[in-house]
Amino acid sequence: MPRTPTNAILPLLLGGACAAMAEVPSIAWQQAGGAFQRDSFLTQIAGQGFETPMMGSDADSIQSGFLAHPLLVNGGPFVVSSLSDRQEVSGFASTTIKLDTVFTDFEGDPLVYTVKVNGNALAANVKGSTLNLVGQADADGTVQVVVTATDGTFSVADTFAVDVQKASAIARPMRPASTMLGASVKRPMANLAMGSGKGSVAFGGCSSEECLSVDLQLPGEATIFVSIFDNLGNPVVSLTEQVDAAKLRLLPQTTDRRRLCSIAWNLRSSTGQAVGTGVYLWKIQVITTDGQKLETIRHLGVKAP
């Protein structure tokens, strides 16, 4: 049977595939292989059945292939809010940390967590998505805790330190938390925005599932710069805000007397267009009037409801 030329079939396949993925037309579909099987690194297969020449001793031999969109490739889990270092007293009672607020997976794959402790001043274990820490009596020292999340194919780890001291010991000098800048992810995943509206990244929390937010802990007056980019590196929306003394007093106060500044994005670009599904990069810079500077990059996801 005569072989249909690849260049006659490929445009048809690309046309149908791109129509189905209209929200990301700038990313080309790629040939992913020549066997009809599900590989662990693919989440879906599309456009199967076109023919391509196969290099080998038989120049006339052919293979069937399939097209896989890069956004359907399993990217593995990633850290959305790093675990913070902490201080505890020797023999401290059990404390828990929810790991599903630290790690996430854009494809929604279930994650399995493990923990490793480098030190003997505390014990740790994981039950489901909850990390449990408990102090060891009369033990002290700095312990490194390594938490790993895996989707069965890819893994990512985050490390934090626990400084355990005996109650009678003189605490080692530490910079007061009330003078430090901080940043944490409040809402790491959100559903697609619906309808039309004005693009906004501004102060305030999220009131719906169609919103992403980050919390900043401010010790004083500061200037805040936020730039959000899509997974191709294109700028989507930005914010520049001066937090003076008057604005600072209106923000809620944390237990260590810093001010909590929540920044929320309504998942629309600066032109008002609702963005598509994907991982969005937040580049955040905060500069206080006393010269402190915080620069951080956070990855937050938008998914179909």
mmCIF file of N, CA, C and O in Angstrom, residues 19-53:
data_model
loop_
_atom_site.group_PDB
_atom_site.id
_atom_site.type_symbol
_atom_site.label_atom_id
_atom_site.label_comp_id
_atom_site.label_asym_id
_atom_site.label_seq_id
_atom_site.Cartn_x
_atom_site.Cartn_y
_atom_site.Cartn_z
ATOM 1 N N ALA A 19 -6.603 22.966 17.824
ATOM 2 C CA ALA A 19 -7.956 23.445 18.095
ATOM 3 C C ALA A 19 -8.411 22.994 19.470
ATOM 4 O O ALA A 19 -9.099 23.714 20.185
ATOM 5 N N ALA A 20 -7.995 21.781 19.853
ATOM 6 C CA ALA A 20 -8.385 21.264 21.158
ATOM 7 C C ALA A 20 -7.634 21.948 22.282
ATOM 8 O O ALA A 20 -8.053 21.937 23.413
ATOM 9 N N MET A 21 -6.474 22.524 21.975
ATOM 10 C CA MET A 21 -5.668 23.181 23.000
ATOM 11 C C MET A 21 -5.499 24.646 22.628
ATOM 12 O O MET A 21 -4.414 25.203 22.633
ATOM 13 N N ALA A 22 -6.592 25.308 22.302
ATOM 14 C CA ALA A 22 -6.532 26.664 21.752
ATOM 15 C C ALA A 22 -5.947 27.662 22.721
ATOM 16 O O ALA A 22 -5.446 28.696 22.326
ATOM 17 N N GLU A 23 -5.989 27.320 24.035
ATOM 18 C CA GLU A 23 -5.485 28.299 24.978
ATOM 19 C C GLU A 23 -3.966 28.393 24.967
ATOM 20 O O GLU A 23 -3.392 29.286 25.558
ATOM 21 N N VAL A 24 -3.256 27.428 24.332
ATOM 22 C CA VAL A 24 -1.800 27.482 24.260
ATOM 23 C C VAL A 24 -1.337 27.240 22.836
ATOM 24 O O VAL A 24 -0.547 26.341 22.581
ATOM 25 N N PRO A 25 -1.790 28.022 21.860
ATOM 26 C CA PRO A 25 -1.457 27.749 20.458
ATOM 27 C C PRO A 25 0.010 27.979 20.136
ATOM 28 O O PRO A 25 0.481 27.543 19.106
ATOM 29 N N SER A 26 0.741 28.679 21.016
ATOM 30 C CA SER A 26 2.122 29.003 20.694
ATOM 31 C C SER A 26 3.081 27.855 20.961
ATOM 32 O O SER A 26 4.255 27.946 20.663
ATOM 33 N N ILE A 27 2.595 26.762 21.564
ATOM 34 C CA ILE A 27 3.464 25.615 21.837
ATOM 35 C C ILE A 27 3.159 24.520 20.823
ATOM 36 O O ILE A 27 2.017 24.071 20.711
ATOM 37 N N ALA A 28 4.182 24.091 20.087
ATOM 38 C CA ALA A 28 3.969 23.081 19.047
ATOM 39 C C ALA A 28 3.800 21.698 19.660
ATOM 40 O O ALA A 28 4.404 21.380 20.666
ATOM 41 N N TRP A 29 2.968 20.885 19.024
ATOM 42 C CA TRP A 29 2.879 19.481 19.394
ATOM 43 C C TRP A 29 4.120 18.769 18.872
ATOM 44 O O TRP A 29 4.692 19.136 17.861
ATOM 45 N N GLN A 30 4.550 17.769 19.605
ATOM 46 C CA GLN A 30 5.807 17.103 19.284
ATOM 47 C C GLN A 30 5.607 15.599 19.155
ATOM 48 O O GLN A 30 4.761 15.018 19.833
ATOM 49 N N GLN A 31 6.418 14.974 18.276
ATOM 50 C CA GLN A 31 6.377 13.521 18.198
ATOM 51 C C GLN A 31 7.030 12.958 19.439
ATOM 52 O O GLN A 31 8.146 13.331 19.810
ATOM 53 N N ALA A 32 6.333 12.074 20.141
ATOM 54 C CA ALA A 32 6.848 11.543 21.392
ATOM 55 C C ALA A 32 7.310 10.103 21.280
ATOM 56 O O ALA A 32 7.942 9.594 22.183
ATOM 57 N N GLY A 33 7.003 9.406 20.205
ATOM 58 C CA GLY A 33 7.467 8.030 20.122
ATOM 59 C C GLY A 33 6.755 7.242 19.051
ATOM 60 O O GLY A 33 5.887 7.750 18.354
ATOM 61 N N GLY A 34 7.126 5.977 18.910
ATOM 62 C CA GLY A 34 6.569 5.173 17.847
ATOM 63 C C GLY A 34 5.841 3.946 18.313
ATOM 64 O O GLY A 34 5.562 3.069 17.515
ATOM 65 N N ALA A 35 5.540 3.842 19.595
ATOM 66 C CA ALA A 35 4.846 2.664 20.109
ATOM 67 C C ALA A 35 3.561 3.098 20.793
ATOM 68 O O ALA A 35 3.525 4.118 21.466
ATOM 69 N N PHE A 36 2.487 2.322 20.595
ATOM 70 C CA PHE A 36 1.218 2.666 21.208
ATOM 71 C C PHE A 36 1.186 2.091 22.625
ATOM 72 O O PHE A 36 0.616 1.029 22.888
ATOM 73 N N GLN A 37 1.814 2.782 23.509
ATOM 74 C CA GLN A 37 1.816 2.357 24.901
ATOM 75 C C GLN A 37 1.871 3.598 25.777
ATOM 76 O O GLN A 37 2.249 4.670 25.323
ATOM 77 N N ARG A 38 1.480 3.481 27.027
ATOM 78 C CA ARG A 38 1.474 4.608 27.955
ATOM 79 C C ARG A 38 2.787 4.626 28.726
ATOM 80 O O ARG A 38 3.052 3.736 29.526
ATOM 81 N N ASP A 39 3.616 5.612 28.465
ATOM 82 C CA ASP A 39 4.861 5.761 29.202
ATOM 83 C C ASP A 39 4.602 6.510 30.498
ATOM 84 O O ASP A 39 3.677 7.313 30.609
ATOM 85 N N SER A 40 5.463 6.283 31.512
ATOM 86 C CA SER A 40 5.242 6.879 32.818
ATOM 87 C C SER A 40 5.345 8.392 32.804
ATOM 88 O O SER A 40 4.785 9.062 33.651
ATOM 89 N N PHE A 41 6.062 8.959 31.817
ATOM 90 C CA PHE A 41 6.227 10.409 31.809
ATOM 91 C C PHE A 41 5.137 11.132 31.045
ATOM 92 O O PHE A 41 5.136 12.349 30.938
ATOM 93 N N LEU A 42 4.163 10.379 30.486
ATOM 94 C CA LEU A 42 3.072 11.010 29.756
ATOM 95 C C LEU A 42 1.780 10.911 30.542
ATOM 96 O O LEU A 42 1.508 9.898 31.174
ATOM 97 N N THR A 43 0.996 11.971 30.505
ATOM 98 C CA THR A 43 -0.312 11.915 31.134
ATOM 99 C C THR A 43 -1.415 11.665 30.124
ATOM 100 O O THR A 43 -2.496 11.242 30.482
ATOM 101 N N GLN A 44 -1.168 11.973 28.847
ATOM 102 C CA GLN A 44 -2.145 11.691 27.805
ATOM 103 C C GLN A 44 -1.419 11.475 26.487
ATOM 104 O O GLN A 44 -0.278 11.868 26.324
ATOM 105 N N ILE A 45 -2.118 10.847 25.544
ATOM 106 C CA ILE A 45 -1.599 10.657 24.192
ATOM 107 C C ILE A 45 -2.649 11.181 23.229
ATOM 108 O O ILE A 45 -3.833 10.979 23.423
ATOM 109 N N ALA A 46 -2.218 11.865 22.175
ATOM 110 C CA ALA A 46 -3.186 12.434 21.233
ATOM 111 C C ALA A 46 -2.646 12.359 19.820
ATOM 112 O O ALA A 46 -1.447 12.331 19.595
ATOM 113 N N GLY A 47 -3.539 12.316 18.842
ATOM 114 C CA GLY A 47 -3.150 12.400 17.440
ATOM 115 C C GLY A 47 -2.375 11.202 16.935
ATOM 116 O O GLY A 47 -1.446 11.346 16.161
ATOM 117 N N GLN A 48 -2.707 10.013 17.388
ATOM 118 C CA GLN A 48 -1.930 8.845 17.017
ATOM 119 C C GLN A 48 -2.138 8.495 15.539
ATOM 120 O O GLN A 48 -3.129 8.848 14.924
ATOM 121 N N GLY A 49 -1.186 7.778 14.965
ATOM 122 C CA GLY A 49 -1.403 7.156 13.676
ATOM 123 C C GLY A 49 -0.760 7.815 12.490
ATOM 124 O O GLY A 49 -0.975 7.362 11.372
ATOM 125 N N PHE A 50 0.061 8.859 12.608
ATOM 126 C CA PHE A 50 0.737 9.339 11.419
ATOM 127 C C PHE A 50 2.023 8.544 11.215
ATOM 128 O O PHE A 50 2.520 7.899 12.137
ATOM 129 N N GLU A 51 2.559 8.576 10.011
ATOM 130 C CA GLU A 51 3.701 7.749 9.668
ATOM 131 C C GLU A 51 4.945 8.603 9.480
ATOM 132 O O GLU A 51 4.900 9.681 8.892
ATOM 133 N N THR A 52 6.059 8.117 9.978
ATOM 134 C CA THR A 52 7.329 8.818 9.826
ATOM 135 C C THR A 52 8.397 7.832 9.388
ATOM 136 O O THR A 52 8.371 6.665 9.778
ATOM 137 N N PRO A 53 9.365 8.277 8.584
ATOM 138 C CA PRO A 53 10.475 7.381 8.229
ATOM 139 C C PRO A 53 11.263 6.999 9.468
ATOM 140 O O PRO A 53 11.447 7.808 10.366
#
